[in-house]
Amino acid sequence: MDPLTHFFDGPRAVGAFALSMHMSAPWGVNVCDNAALTVLAVTKGRARVDGTLLQFGDVALIRGPEPYSVTDAAGNAPSIEIGPGQRCTSLDGRDLRDELRHGIRRWGNAADGETALLIGTYERPDEAGGLVTRALPRLAIVQSEHADGALVSLLANELAHNDPAAQVVVDRLLDVLVVGTIRRWLNSTDRPAEGTWLTCNDPLIVRALECLHAEPAAPWTVESLARRVNTSRASLAARFRTSVGEPPMAYLTRWRLTLAGDLLQAPGSTVSGVARTVGYYNAYAFSTAFKRQVGTTPTEYRQRRPTLSPGPVPLKESSHQGSFI
């Protein structure tokens, strides 16, 4: 499986936080929610993300977990803060949830301001696809003429109604919007040219990536990978670093542990079995490497992530009700 195919099968929103935000100037919001990835679409007016102007119809992806600001087009100073758990307060700590709520998924300082934004958030890297969130720039923008306006409209319409299974539909539409936006960003002529696996266009390195993705458990070395793609060790190492942004074996480790995160969620999987599947034959070494990358042990990772329920989650039970909105 090539890297893009794996990622495009990756986003798995579960009870995603999503809303329609309506604002009248002057306004500004500091977002410190520690989310892994946020998608933001301008459905009316204009706004700025960390000072970068977004026009009507633009769609942006914001890579976390670092804080960022969203303000009116004039760039007024923020007076609202969104914290972990989507808690909404004034800068001095006053709770603003009820004051700014205008419906189940409608929020802002005005019921119908001159600016409207559609916002969807993946709170954890395992929901958004940990490998791609590291490959994206801090702010990836797809301008209106290249964005999927029809999909944005579908999501906006779903957010405006409390239909049965609304959360399930929002989750899936959000996944498709993120994937579609990344595809359009990759095809954009004005995107940055930094080397990552996501933007690699060197045919030899693409073949090397396909080898690593097809056989993650193989005992790869730079030399064996170079033989597979018919080049020298030195040439592979240099071209890989230029195209992908890191050495081949560092990328392989990251890829193995990203796959492990997916496999750990499979029913009946074991830590030792997952370790072997991704090329670790020592469970302790696997656990150490996994914790270094993910921040938690494989066992803790399995326990903390909710599983998909077989049926729709009632809206009133969503973990996000009563926080930001």
PDB file of C-alpha atoms in Angstrom:
ATOM      1  CA  MET A   1       0.000   0.000   0.000  1.00  0.00           C
ATOM      2  CA  ASP A   2       1.454   3.386  -0.949  1.00  0.00           C
ATOM      3  CA  PRO A   3       1.535   6.196   1.636  1.00  0.00           C
ATOM      4  CA  LEU A   4      -1.310   8.247   0.178  1.00  0.00           C
ATOM      5  CA  THR A   5      -3.624   5.246  -0.033  1.00  0.00           C
ATOM      6  CA  HIS A   6      -2.969   4.457   3.611  1.00  0.00           C
ATOM      7  CA  PHE A   7      -3.658   8.012   4.680  1.00  0.00           C
ATOM      8  CA  PHE A   8      -6.748   8.441   2.543  1.00  0.00           C
ATOM      9  CA  ASP A   9      -8.119   5.391   4.327  1.00  0.00           C
ATOM     10  CA  GLY A  10      -7.011   6.890   7.630  1.00  0.00           C
ATOM     11  CA  PRO A  11      -9.243   9.699   8.968  1.00  0.00           C
ATOM     12  CA  ARG A  12     -11.716   8.222  11.428  1.00  0.00           C
ATOM     13  CA  ALA A  13     -13.725  10.944  13.131  1.00  0.00           C
ATOM     14  CA  VAL A  14     -15.617   9.556  16.117  1.00  0.00           C
ATOM     15  CA  GLY A  15     -18.075  12.009  17.643  1.00  0.00           C
ATOM     16  CA  ALA A  16     -16.135  14.825  16.001  1.00  0.00           C
ATOM     17  CA  PHE A  17     -16.392  18.358  17.266  1.00  0.00           C
ATOM     18  CA  ALA A  18     -17.931  20.393  14.436  1.00  0.00           C
ATOM     19  CA  LEU A  19     -19.953  23.598  14.322  1.00  0.00           C
ATOM     20  CA  SER A  20     -20.917  26.673  12.335  1.00  0.00           C
ATOM     21  CA  MET A  21     -19.368  29.828  13.804  1.00  0.00           C
ATOM     22  CA  HIS A  22     -21.045  33.224  13.170  1.00  0.00           C
ATOM     23  CA  MET A  23     -19.247  36.427  14.101  1.00  0.00           C
ATOM     24  CA  SER A  24     -19.625  40.209  13.810  1.00  0.00           C
ATOM     25  CA  ALA A  25     -16.537  42.418  13.977  1.00  0.00           C
ATOM     26  CA  PRO A  26     -14.602  43.158  16.035  1.00  0.00           C
ATOM     27  CA  TRP A  27     -13.747  39.642  17.162  1.00  0.00           C
ATOM     28  CA  GLY A  28     -10.834  37.311  17.728  1.00  0.00           C
ATOM     29  CA  VAL A  29     -10.431  33.809  19.151  1.00  0.00           C
ATOM     30  CA  ASN A  30      -7.354  32.130  20.611  1.00  0.00           C
ATOM     31  CA  VAL A  31      -7.577  28.364  20.058  1.00  0.00           C
ATOM     32  CA  CYS A  32      -5.570  26.339  22.592  1.00  0.00           C
ATOM     33  CA  ASP A  33      -7.488  23.056  22.396  1.00  0.00           C
ATOM     34  CA  ASN A  34      -4.452  20.831  21.682  1.00  0.00           C
ATOM     35  CA  ALA A  35      -6.284  19.284  18.713  1.00  0.00           C
ATOM     36  CA  ALA A  36      -4.242  17.306  16.181  1.00  0.00           C
ATOM     37  CA  LEU A  37      -5.929  18.716  13.076  1.00  0.00           C
ATOM     38  CA  THR A  38      -8.644  21.273  12.329  1.00  0.00           C
ATOM     39  CA  VAL A  39     -10.429  21.975   9.060  1.00  0.00           C
ATOM     40  CA  LEU A  40     -11.870  25.474   8.637  1.00  0.00           C
ATOM     41  CA  ALA A  41     -14.008  26.672   5.715  1.00  0.00           C
ATOM     42  CA  VAL A  42     -15.130  30.274   5.165  1.00  0.00           C
ATOM     43  CA  THR A  43     -18.811  30.106   4.246  1.00  0.00           C
ATOM     44  CA  LYS A  44     -19.454  33.848   4.521  1.00  0.00           C
ATOM     45  CA  GLY A  45     -17.222  36.933   4.625  1.00  0.00           C
ATOM     46  CA  ARG A  46     -13.500  36.769   5.426  1.00  0.00           C
ATOM     47  CA  ALA A  47     -11.280  35.810   8.365  1.00  0.00           C
ATOM     48  CA  ARG A  48      -7.637  35.457   9.352  1.00  0.00           C
ATOM     49  CA  VAL A  49      -5.813  32.419  10.754  1.00  0.00           C
ATOM     50  CA  ASP A  50      -2.603  33.474  12.477  1.00  0.00           C
ATOM     51  CA  GLY A  51      -2.720  36.626  10.375  1.00  0.00           C
ATOM     52  CA  THR A  52      -3.211  34.869   7.011  1.00  0.00           C
ATOM     53  CA  LEU A  53      -6.303  36.140   5.224  1.00  0.00           C
ATOM     54  CA  LEU A  54      -8.924  33.600   4.119  1.00  0.00           C
ATOM     55  CA  GLN A  55     -11.542  34.654   1.592  1.00  0.00           C
ATOM     56  CA  PHE A  56     -15.073  33.375   1.120  1.00  0.00           C
ATOM     57  CA  GLY A  57     -14.939  29.781  -0.122  1.00  0.00           C
ATOM     58  CA  ASP A  58     -11.382  29.068   1.056  1.00  0.00           C
ATOM     59  CA  VAL A  59     -10.731  25.887   3.053  1.00  0.00           C
ATOM     60  CA  ALA A  60      -7.792  25.582   5.459  1.00  0.00           C
ATOM     61  CA  LEU A  61      -6.210  22.719   7.379  1.00  0.00           C
ATOM     62  CA  ILE A  62      -4.509  23.693  10.642  1.00  0.00           C
ATOM     63  CA  ARG A  63      -2.018  21.239  12.095  1.00  0.00           C
ATOM     64  CA  GLY A  64      -1.859  21.105  15.889  1.00  0.00           C
ATOM     65  CA  PRO A  65      -1.397  20.811  18.724  1.00  0.00           C
ATOM     66  CA  GLU A  66       0.158  24.294  18.960  1.00  0.00           C
ATOM     67  CA  PRO A  67      -2.252  27.207  19.623  1.00  0.00           C
ATOM     68  CA  TYR A  68      -3.445  29.474  16.818  1.00  0.00           C
ATOM     69  CA  SER A  69      -5.711  32.482  16.442  1.00  0.00           C
ATOM     70  CA  VAL A  70      -8.766  33.110  14.281  1.00  0.00           C
ATOM     71  CA  THR A  71      -9.794  36.751  13.902  1.00  0.00           C
ATOM     72  CA  ASP A  72     -11.859  39.059  11.759  1.00  0.00           C
ATOM     73  CA  ALA A  73     -10.401  40.337   8.492  1.00  0.00           C
ATOM     74  CA  ALA A  74      -8.935  43.375  10.245  1.00  0.00           C
ATOM     75  CA  GLY A  75      -6.985  41.126  12.622  1.00  0.00           C
ATOM     76  CA  ASN A  76      -8.465  42.425  15.876  1.00  0.00           C
ATOM     77  CA  ALA A  77      -6.975  41.109  19.105  1.00  0.00           C
ATOM     78  CA  PRO A  78      -8.595  37.906  20.485  1.00  0.00           C
ATOM     79  CA  SER A  79     -11.000  38.268  23.394  1.00  0.00           C
ATOM     80  CA  ILE A  80     -12.186  34.638  23.494  1.00  0.00           C
ATOM     81  CA  GLU A  81     -10.204  31.498  24.278  1.00  0.00           C
ATOM     82  CA  ILE A  82     -11.006  27.900  23.354  1.00  0.00           C
ATOM     83  CA  GLY A  83      -9.204  25.487  25.660  1.00  0.00           C
ATOM     84  CA  PRO A  84      -8.861  21.707  25.990  1.00  0.00           C
ATOM     85  CA  GLY A  85     -12.173  19.903  25.804  1.00  0.00           C
ATOM     86  CA  GLN A  86     -13.455  22.843  23.684  1.00  0.00           C
ATOM     87  CA  ARG A  87     -14.062  24.910  26.810  1.00  0.00           C
ATOM     88  CA  CYS A  88     -14.979  28.466  25.807  1.00  0.00           C
ATOM     89  CA  THR A  89     -14.049  31.386  28.070  1.00  0.00           C
ATOM     90  CA  SER A  90     -13.167  35.056  28.030  1.00  0.00           C
ATOM     91  CA  LEU A  91      -9.477  35.848  28.471  1.00  0.00           C
ATOM     92  CA  ASP A  92     -10.098  36.411  32.181  1.00  0.00           C
ATOM     93  CA  GLY A  93     -11.714  32.962  32.547  1.00  0.00           C
ATOM     94  CA  ARG A  94     -15.439  33.780  32.382  1.00  0.00           C
ATOM     95  CA  ASP A  95     -17.494  30.902  30.942  1.00  0.00           C
ATOM     96  CA  LEU A  96     -19.014  31.969  27.588  1.00  0.00           C
ATOM     97  CA  ARG A  97     -20.730  28.761  26.526  1.00  0.00           C
ATOM     98  CA  ASP A  98     -24.314  29.832  27.109  1.00  0.00           C
ATOM     99  CA  GLU A  99     -23.728  33.429  26.035  1.00  0.00           C
ATOM    100  CA  LEU A 100     -22.401  32.455  22.589  1.00  0.00           C
ATOM    101  CA  ARG A 101     -24.542  29.396  21.883  1.00  0.00           C
ATOM    102  CA  HIS A 102     -27.176  29.777  19.140  1.00  0.00           C
ATOM    103  CA  GLY A 103     -28.228  26.154  18.672  1.00  0.00           C
ATOM    104  CA  ILE A 104     -26.830  22.661  18.889  1.00  0.00           C
ATOM    105  CA  ARG A 105     -24.002  23.298  16.413  1.00  0.00           C
ATOM    106  CA  ARG A 106     -24.225  27.065  15.892  1.00  0.00           C
ATOM    107  CA  TRP A 107     -22.004  29.403  17.898  1.00  0.00           C
ATOM    108  CA  GLY A 108     -20.675  32.952  17.861  1.00  0.00           C
ATOM    109  CA  ASN A 109     -21.096  36.543  19.008  1.00  0.00           C
ATOM    110  CA  ALA A 110     -23.972  37.075  16.567  1.00  0.00           C
ATOM    111  CA  ALA A 111     -26.873  34.955  15.369  1.00  0.00           C
ATOM    112  CA  ASP A 112     -26.090  35.953  11.786  1.00  0.00           C
ATOM    113  CA  GLY A 113     -22.827  37.910  11.580  1.00  0.00           C
ATOM    114  CA  GLU A 114     -21.014  39.102   8.483  1.00  0.00           C
ATOM    115  CA  THR A 115     -18.538  36.206   8.844  1.00  0.00           C
ATOM    116  CA  ALA A 116     -19.419  32.523   9.033  1.00  0.00           C
ATOM    117  CA  LEU A 117     -16.956  29.665   9.404  1.00  0.00           C
ATOM    118  CA  LEU A 118     -17.429  25.922   9.324  1.00  0.00           C
ATOM    119  CA  ILE A 119     -15.052  24.248  11.793  1.00  0.00           C
ATOM    120  CA  GLY A 120     -14.304  20.559  12.304  1.00  0.00           C
ATOM    121  CA  THR A 121     -11.716  19.201  14.743  1.00  0.00           C
ATOM    122  CA  TYR A 122      -9.833  15.928  15.114  1.00  0.00           C
ATOM    123  CA  GLU A 123      -8.772  15.949  18.727  1.00  0.00           C
ATOM    124  CA  ARG A 124      -6.275  13.051  18.610  1.00  0.00           C
ATOM    125  CA  PRO A 125      -3.564  12.189  16.049  1.00  0.00           C
ATOM    126  CA  ASP A 126      -4.874   8.626  15.752  1.00  0.00           C
ATOM    127  CA  GLU A 127      -8.179  10.013  14.424  1.00  0.00           C
ATOM    128  CA  ALA A 128      -6.586  12.290  11.840  1.00  0.00           C
ATOM    129  CA  GLY A 129      -3.762  10.046  10.620  1.00  0.00           C
ATOM    130  CA  GLY A 130      -0.605  10.698  12.602  1.00  0.00           C
ATOM    131  CA  LEU A 131       1.742  10.344   9.632  1.00  0.00           C
ATOM    132  CA  VAL A 132      -0.027  12.947   7.508  1.00  0.00           C
ATOM    133  CA  THR A 133      -0.422  15.499  10.269  1.00  0.00           C
ATOM    134  CA  ARG A 134       3.358  15.531  10.585  1.00  0.00           C
ATOM    135  CA  ALA A 135       3.769  15.889   6.804  1.00  0.00           C
ATOM    136  CA  LEU A 136       1.346  18.795   6.413  1.00  0.00           C
ATOM    137  CA  PRO A 137       2.529  22.366   6.934  1.00  0.00           C
ATOM    138  CA  ARG A 138       1.227  24.293   9.914  1.00  0.00           C
ATOM    139  CA  LEU A 139      -1.401  25.932   7.674  1.00  0.00           C
ATOM    140  CA  ALA A 140      -2.485  24.425   4.335  1.00  0.00           C
ATOM    141  CA  ILE A 141      -4.937  26.549   2.350  1.00  0.00           C
ATOM    142  CA  VAL A 142      -7.013  25.584  -0.674  1.00  0.00           C
ATOM    143  CA  GLN A 143      -8.432  28.688  -2.307  1.00  0.00           C
ATOM    144  CA  SER A 144     -12.093  28.908  -3.231  1.00  0.00           C
ATOM    145  CA  GLU A 145     -11.660  28.204  -6.936  1.00  0.00           C
ATOM    146  CA  HIS A 146     -10.057  24.824  -6.121  1.00  0.00           C
ATOM    147  CA  ALA A 147     -12.028  23.879  -2.990  1.00  0.00           C
ATOM    148  CA  ASP A 148     -14.988  21.481  -2.962  1.00  0.00           C
ATOM    149  CA  GLY A 149     -17.780  23.957  -2.304  1.00  0.00           C
ATOM    150  CA  ALA A 150     -20.485  21.329  -2.756  1.00  0.00           C
ATOM    151  CA  LEU A 151     -19.055  19.186   0.033  1.00  0.00           C
ATOM    152  CA  VAL A 152     -18.681  22.191   2.324  1.00  0.00           C
ATOM    153  CA  SER A 153     -22.353  23.013   1.657  1.00  0.00           C
ATOM    154  CA  LEU A 154     -23.398  19.454   2.513  1.00  0.00           C
ATOM    155  CA  LEU A 155     -21.559  19.601   5.821  1.00  0.00           C
ATOM    156  CA  ALA A 156     -22.898  23.074   6.604  1.00  0.00           C
ATOM    157  CA  ASN A 157     -26.436  21.861   5.917  1.00  0.00           C
ATOM    158  CA  GLU A 158     -25.962  18.847   8.206  1.00  0.00           C
ATOM    159  CA  LEU A 159     -24.694  21.097  10.993  1.00  0.00           C
ATOM    160  CA  ALA A 160     -27.778  23.291  10.651  1.00  0.00           C
ATOM    161  CA  HIS A 161     -30.228  20.452  11.394  1.00  0.00           C
ATOM    162  CA  ASN A 162     -30.696  17.933  14.167  1.00  0.00           C
ATOM    163  CA  ASP A 163     -31.690  15.007  11.965  1.00  0.00           C
ATOM    164  CA  PRO A 164     -31.441  11.364  13.120  1.00  0.00           C
ATOM    165  CA  ALA A 165     -27.865  10.035  13.113  1.00  0.00           C
ATOM    166  CA  ALA A 166     -26.580  13.568  12.502  1.00  0.00           C
ATOM    167  CA  GLN A 167     -23.299  12.918  14.313  1.00  0.00           C
ATOM    168  CA  VAL A 168     -22.516   9.886  12.151  1.00  0.00           C
ATOM    169  CA  VAL A 169     -23.131  11.889   8.972  1.00  0.00           C
ATOM    170  CA  VAL A 170     -21.040  14.817  10.250  1.00  0.00           C
ATOM    171  CA  ASP A 171     -18.159  12.451  11.060  1.00  0.00           C
ATOM    172  CA  ARG A 172     -18.126  10.907   7.589  1.00  0.00           C
ATOM    173  CA  LEU A 173     -18.528  14.214   5.748  1.00  0.00           C
ATOM    174  CA  LEU A 174     -15.694  15.662   7.805  1.00  0.00           C
ATOM    175  CA  ASP A 175     -13.441  12.738   6.849  1.00  0.00           C
ATOM    176  CA  VAL A 176     -14.197  13.219   3.149  1.00  0.00           C
ATOM    177  CA  LEU A 177     -13.676  16.988   3.380  1.00  0.00           C
ATOM    178  CA  VAL A 178     -10.244  16.530   4.974  1.00  0.00           C
ATOM    179  CA  VAL A 179      -9.146  13.956   2.395  1.00  0.00           C
ATOM    180  CA  GLY A 180     -10.476  16.051  -0.491  1.00  0.00           C
ATOM    181  CA  THR A 181      -8.800  19.195   0.807  1.00  0.00           C
ATOM    182  CA  ILE A 182      -5.438  17.450   1.091  1.00  0.00           C
ATOM    183  CA  ARG A 183      -5.751  16.126  -2.454  1.00  0.00           C
ATOM    184  CA  ARG A 184      -6.519  19.597  -3.754  1.00  0.00           C
ATOM    185  CA  TRP A 185      -3.686  21.097  -1.732  1.00  0.00           C
ATOM    186  CA  LEU A 186      -1.260  18.568  -3.205  1.00  0.00           C
ATOM    187  CA  ASN A 187      -2.317  19.636  -6.712  1.00  0.00           C
ATOM    188  CA  SER A 188      -2.015  23.337  -5.897  1.00  0.00           C
ATOM    189  CA  THR A 189       0.709  25.240  -7.744  1.00  0.00           C
ATOM    190  CA  ASP A 190       1.353  27.595  -4.847  1.00  0.00           C
ATOM    191  CA  ARG A 191       1.932  25.043  -2.081  1.00  0.00           C
ATOM    192  CA  PRO A 192       5.371  25.074  -0.409  1.00  0.00           C
ATOM    193  CA  ALA A 193       8.012  22.808  -1.945  1.00  0.00           C
ATOM    194  CA  GLU A 194       9.381  21.294   1.293  1.00  0.00           C
ATOM    195  CA  GLY A 195      10.222  17.618   0.934  1.00  0.00           C
ATOM    196  CA  THR A 196       7.906  15.175   2.715  1.00  0.00           C
ATOM    197  CA  TRP A 197       6.568  11.760   1.798  1.00  0.00           C
ATOM    198  CA  LEU A 198       3.265  13.470   1.036  1.00  0.00           C
ATOM    199  CA  THR A 199       4.767  15.604  -1.747  1.00  0.00           C
ATOM    200  CA  CYS A 200       7.459  13.223  -3.014  1.00  0.00           C
ATOM    201  CA  ASN A 201       7.705  13.115  -6.819  1.00  0.00           C
ATOM    202  CA  ASP A 202      11.044  11.313  -7.286  1.00  0.00           C
ATOM    203  CA  PRO A 203      10.107   8.025  -9.072  1.00  0.00           C
ATOM    204  CA  LEU A 204      12.930   6.086  -7.421  1.00  0.00           C
ATOM    205  CA  ILE A 205      11.938   7.243  -3.927  1.00  0.00           C
ATOM    206  CA  VAL A 206       8.270   6.565  -4.661  1.00  0.00           C
ATOM    207  CA  ARG A 207       9.286   2.950  -5.426  1.00  0.00           C
ATOM    208  CA  ALA A 208      11.278   2.813  -2.194  1.00  0.00           C
ATOM    209  CA  LEU A 209       8.282   4.082  -0.235  1.00  0.00           C
ATOM    210  CA  GLU A 210       6.069   1.464  -1.867  1.00  0.00           C
ATOM    211  CA  CYS A 211       8.529  -1.250  -0.781  1.00  0.00           C
ATOM    212  CA  LEU A 212       8.519  -0.061   2.825  1.00  0.00           C
ATOM    213  CA  HIS A 213       4.735   0.164   2.871  1.00  0.00           C
ATOM    214  CA  ALA A 214       4.210  -3.227   1.261  1.00  0.00           C
ATOM    215  CA  GLU A 215       6.606  -5.032   3.641  1.00  0.00           C
ATOM    216  CA  PRO A 216       6.833  -3.109   6.921  1.00  0.00           C
ATOM    217  CA  ALA A 217       8.018  -6.164   8.870  1.00  0.00           C
ATOM    218  CA  ALA A 218      10.922  -6.956   6.531  1.00  0.00           C
ATOM    219  CA  PRO A 219      14.422  -6.522   8.036  1.00  0.00           C
ATOM    220  CA  TRP A 220      15.130  -3.466   5.919  1.00  0.00           C
ATOM    221  CA  THR A 221      18.447  -1.669   5.851  1.00  0.00           C
ATOM    222  CA  VAL A 222      19.405   1.241   3.635  1.00  0.00           C
ATOM    223  CA  GLU A 223      21.573  -1.153   1.655  1.00  0.00           C
ATOM    224  CA  SER A 224      18.841  -3.768   1.115  1.00  0.00           C
ATOM    225  CA  LEU A 225      16.334  -1.082   0.139  1.00  0.00           C
ATOM    226  CA  ALA A 226      18.847   0.400  -2.309  1.00  0.00           C
ATOM    227  CA  ARG A 227      19.307  -3.024  -3.923  1.00  0.00           C
ATOM    228  CA  ARG A 228      15.546  -3.418  -4.265  1.00  0.00           C
ATOM    229  CA  VAL A 229      15.224  -0.173  -6.229  1.00  0.00           C
ATOM    230  CA  ASN A 230      18.470  -0.652  -8.163  1.00  0.00           C
ATOM    231  CA  THR A 231      20.533   2.227  -6.890  1.00  0.00           C
ATOM    232  CA  SER A 232      23.501   2.794  -4.624  1.00  0.00           C
ATOM    233  CA  ARG A 233      23.201   3.111  -0.866  1.00  0.00           C
ATOM    234  CA  ALA A 234      24.597   6.657  -0.924  1.00  0.00           C
ATOM    235  CA  SER A 235      22.279   7.771  -3.726  1.00  0.00           C
ATOM    236  CA  LEU A 236      19.195   6.340  -2.015  1.00  0.00           C
ATOM    237  CA  ALA A 237      20.069   7.939   1.315  1.00  0.00           C
ATOM    238  CA  ALA A 238      20.633  11.367  -0.233  1.00  0.00           C
ATOM    239  CA  ARG A 239      17.580  11.332  -2.498  1.00  0.00           C
ATOM    240  CA  PHE A 240      15.331   9.935   0.229  1.00  0.00           C
ATOM    241  CA  ARG A 241      16.283  12.670   2.671  1.00  0.00           C
ATOM    242  CA  THR A 242      15.764  15.349   0.007  1.00  0.00           C
ATOM    243  CA  SER A 243      12.363  14.006  -1.103  1.00  0.00           C
ATOM    244  CA  VAL A 244      10.925  12.820   2.206  1.00  0.00           C
ATOM    245  CA  GLY A 245      12.676  15.059   4.717  1.00  0.00           C
ATOM    246  CA  GLU A 246      14.191  12.302   6.872  1.00  0.00           C
ATOM    247  CA  PRO A 247      16.447   9.219   6.467  1.00  0.00           C
ATOM    248  CA  PRO A 248      14.929   5.952   5.166  1.00  0.00           C
ATOM    249  CA  MET A 249      15.153   4.060   8.449  1.00  0.00           C
ATOM    250  CA  ALA A 250      13.703   6.956  10.464  1.00  0.00           C
ATOM    251  CA  TYR A 251      10.765   7.017   8.064  1.00  0.00           C
ATOM    252  CA  LEU A 252      10.376   3.223   8.334  1.00  0.00           C
ATOM    253  CA  THR A 253      10.203   3.427  12.130  1.00  0.00           C
ATOM    254  CA  ARG A 254       7.565   6.133  11.939  1.00  0.00           C
ATOM    255  CA  TRP A 255       5.583   4.120   9.396  1.00  0.00           C
ATOM    256  CA  ARG A 256       5.738   0.909  11.423  1.00  0.00           C
ATOM    257  CA  LEU A 257       4.473   2.632  14.560  1.00  0.00           C
ATOM    258  CA  THR A 258       1.707   4.428  12.660  1.00  0.00           C
ATOM    259  CA  LEU A 259       0.513   1.067  11.341  1.00  0.00           C
ATOM    260  CA  ALA A 260       0.793  -0.364  14.834  1.00  0.00           C
ATOM    261  CA  GLY A 261      -1.591   2.291  16.119  1.00  0.00           C
ATOM    262  CA  ASP A 262      -4.214   1.116  13.623  1.00  0.00           C
ATOM    263  CA  LEU A 263      -3.636  -2.577  14.298  1.00  0.00           C
ATOM    264  CA  LEU A 264      -3.890  -2.160  18.057  1.00  0.00           C
ATOM    265  CA  GLN A 265      -7.551  -1.201  17.611  1.00  0.00           C
ATOM    266  CA  ALA A 266      -8.468  -4.411  15.785  1.00  0.00           C
ATOM    267  CA  PRO A 267     -10.634  -6.818  17.837  1.00  0.00           C
ATOM    268  CA  GLY A 268      -8.595  -9.716  19.154  1.00  0.00           C
ATOM    269  CA  SER A 269      -5.220  -8.140  18.469  1.00  0.00           C
ATOM    270  CA  THR A 270      -2.409  -8.506  20.983  1.00  0.00           C
ATOM    271  CA  VAL A 271       0.542  -6.215  21.629  1.00  0.00           C
ATOM    272  CA  SER A 272       3.020  -8.982  20.825  1.00  0.00           C
ATOM    273  CA  GLY A 273       1.165  -9.899  17.630  1.00  0.00           C
ATOM    274  CA  VAL A 274       1.056  -6.295  16.444  1.00  0.00           C
ATOM    275  CA  ALA A 275       4.750  -5.905  17.273  1.00  0.00           C
ATOM    276  CA  ARG A 276       5.659  -8.864  15.036  1.00  0.00           C
ATOM    277  CA  THR A 277       3.409  -7.629  12.228  1.00  0.00           C
ATOM    278  CA  VAL A 278       5.288  -4.342  12.030  1.00  0.00           C
ATOM    279  CA  GLY A 279       8.770  -5.819  12.365  1.00  0.00           C
ATOM    280  CA  TYR A 280       9.474  -5.846  16.111  1.00  0.00           C
ATOM    281  CA  TYR A 281      10.327  -9.257  17.550  1.00  0.00           C
ATOM    282  CA  ASN A 282      11.062  -7.890  20.990  1.00  0.00           C
ATOM    283  CA  ALA A 283       7.921  -6.652  22.760  1.00  0.00           C
ATOM    284  CA  TYR A 284       9.922  -4.419  25.081  1.00  0.00           C
ATOM    285  CA  ALA A 285      11.672  -2.701  22.154  1.00  0.00           C
ATOM    286  CA  PHE A 286       8.302  -2.223  20.454  1.00  0.00           C
ATOM    287  CA  SER A 287       6.696  -0.752  23.566  1.00  0.00           C
ATOM    288  CA  THR A 288       9.627   1.612  24.085  1.00  0.00           C
ATOM    289  CA  ALA A 289       9.576   2.829  20.479  1.00  0.00           C
ATOM    290  CA  PHE A 290       5.787   3.197  20.488  1.00  0.00           C
ATOM    291  CA  LYS A 291       5.794   5.258  23.679  1.00  0.00           C
ATOM    292  CA  ARG A 292       8.568   7.472  22.320  1.00  0.00           C
ATOM    293  CA  GLN A 293       6.483   8.313  19.227  1.00  0.00           C
ATOM    294  CA  VAL A 294       2.924   8.280  20.585  1.00  0.00           C
ATOM    295  CA  GLY A 295       3.496   9.294  24.197  1.00  0.00           C
ATOM    296  CA  THR A 296       1.842   6.250  25.736  1.00  0.00           C
ATOM    297  CA  THR A 297       2.419   2.497  25.865  1.00  0.00           C
ATOM    298  CA  PRO A 298       0.621   0.213  23.372  1.00  0.00           C
ATOM    299  CA  THR A 299      -1.592  -1.160  26.151  1.00  0.00           C
ATOM    300  CA  GLU A 300      -2.550   2.318  27.385  1.00  0.00           C
ATOM    301  CA  TYR A 301      -3.194   3.408  23.799  1.00  0.00           C
ATOM    302  CA  ARG A 302      -5.711   0.595  23.272  1.00  0.00           C
ATOM    303  CA  GLN A 303      -7.530   1.394  26.498  1.00  0.00           C
ATOM    304  CA  ARG A 304      -7.910   5.130  25.980  1.00  0.00           C
ATOM    305  CA  ARG A 305      -9.325   5.188  22.454  1.00  0.00           C
ATOM    306  CA  PRO A 306     -13.106   4.707  22.117  1.00  0.00           C
ATOM    307  CA  THR A 307     -14.313   2.101  19.652  1.00  0.00           C
ATOM    308  CA  LEU A 308     -16.976   2.704  17.024  1.00  0.00           C
ATOM    309  CA  SER A 309     -20.382   1.668  18.262  1.00  0.00           C
ATOM    310  CA  PRO A 310     -22.532  -0.550  16.002  1.00  0.00           C
ATOM    311  CA  GLY A 311     -25.267   2.077  15.877  1.00  0.00           C
ATOM    312  CA  PRO A 312     -25.560   5.878  15.823  1.00  0.00           C
ATOM    313  CA  VAL A 313     -24.666   7.760  18.982  1.00  0.00           C
ATOM    314  CA  PRO A 314     -27.611   9.849  20.230  1.00  0.00           C
ATOM    315  CA  LEU A 315     -26.789  13.524  19.928  1.00  0.00           C
ATOM    316  CA  LYS A 316     -27.606  14.228  23.552  1.00  0.00           C
ATOM    317  CA  GLU A 317     -24.903  11.744  24.605  1.00  0.00           C
ATOM    318  CA  SER A 318     -22.138  13.329  22.524  1.00  0.00           C
ATOM    319  CA  SER A 319     -19.130  14.179  24.685  1.00  0.00           C
ATOM    320  CA  HIS A 320     -18.954  17.644  23.136  1.00  0.00           C
ATOM    321  CA  GLN A 321     -22.382  18.838  24.199  1.00  0.00           C
ATOM    322  CA  GLY A 322     -22.068  21.443  26.960  1.00  0.00           C
ATOM    323  CA  SER A 323     -18.483  22.403  26.154  1.00  0.00           C
ATOM    324  CA  PHE A 324     -17.690  24.880  23.340  1.00  0.00           C
ATOM    325  CA  ILE A 325     -21.298  24.810  22.210  1.00  0.00           C
TER     326      ILE A 325
END
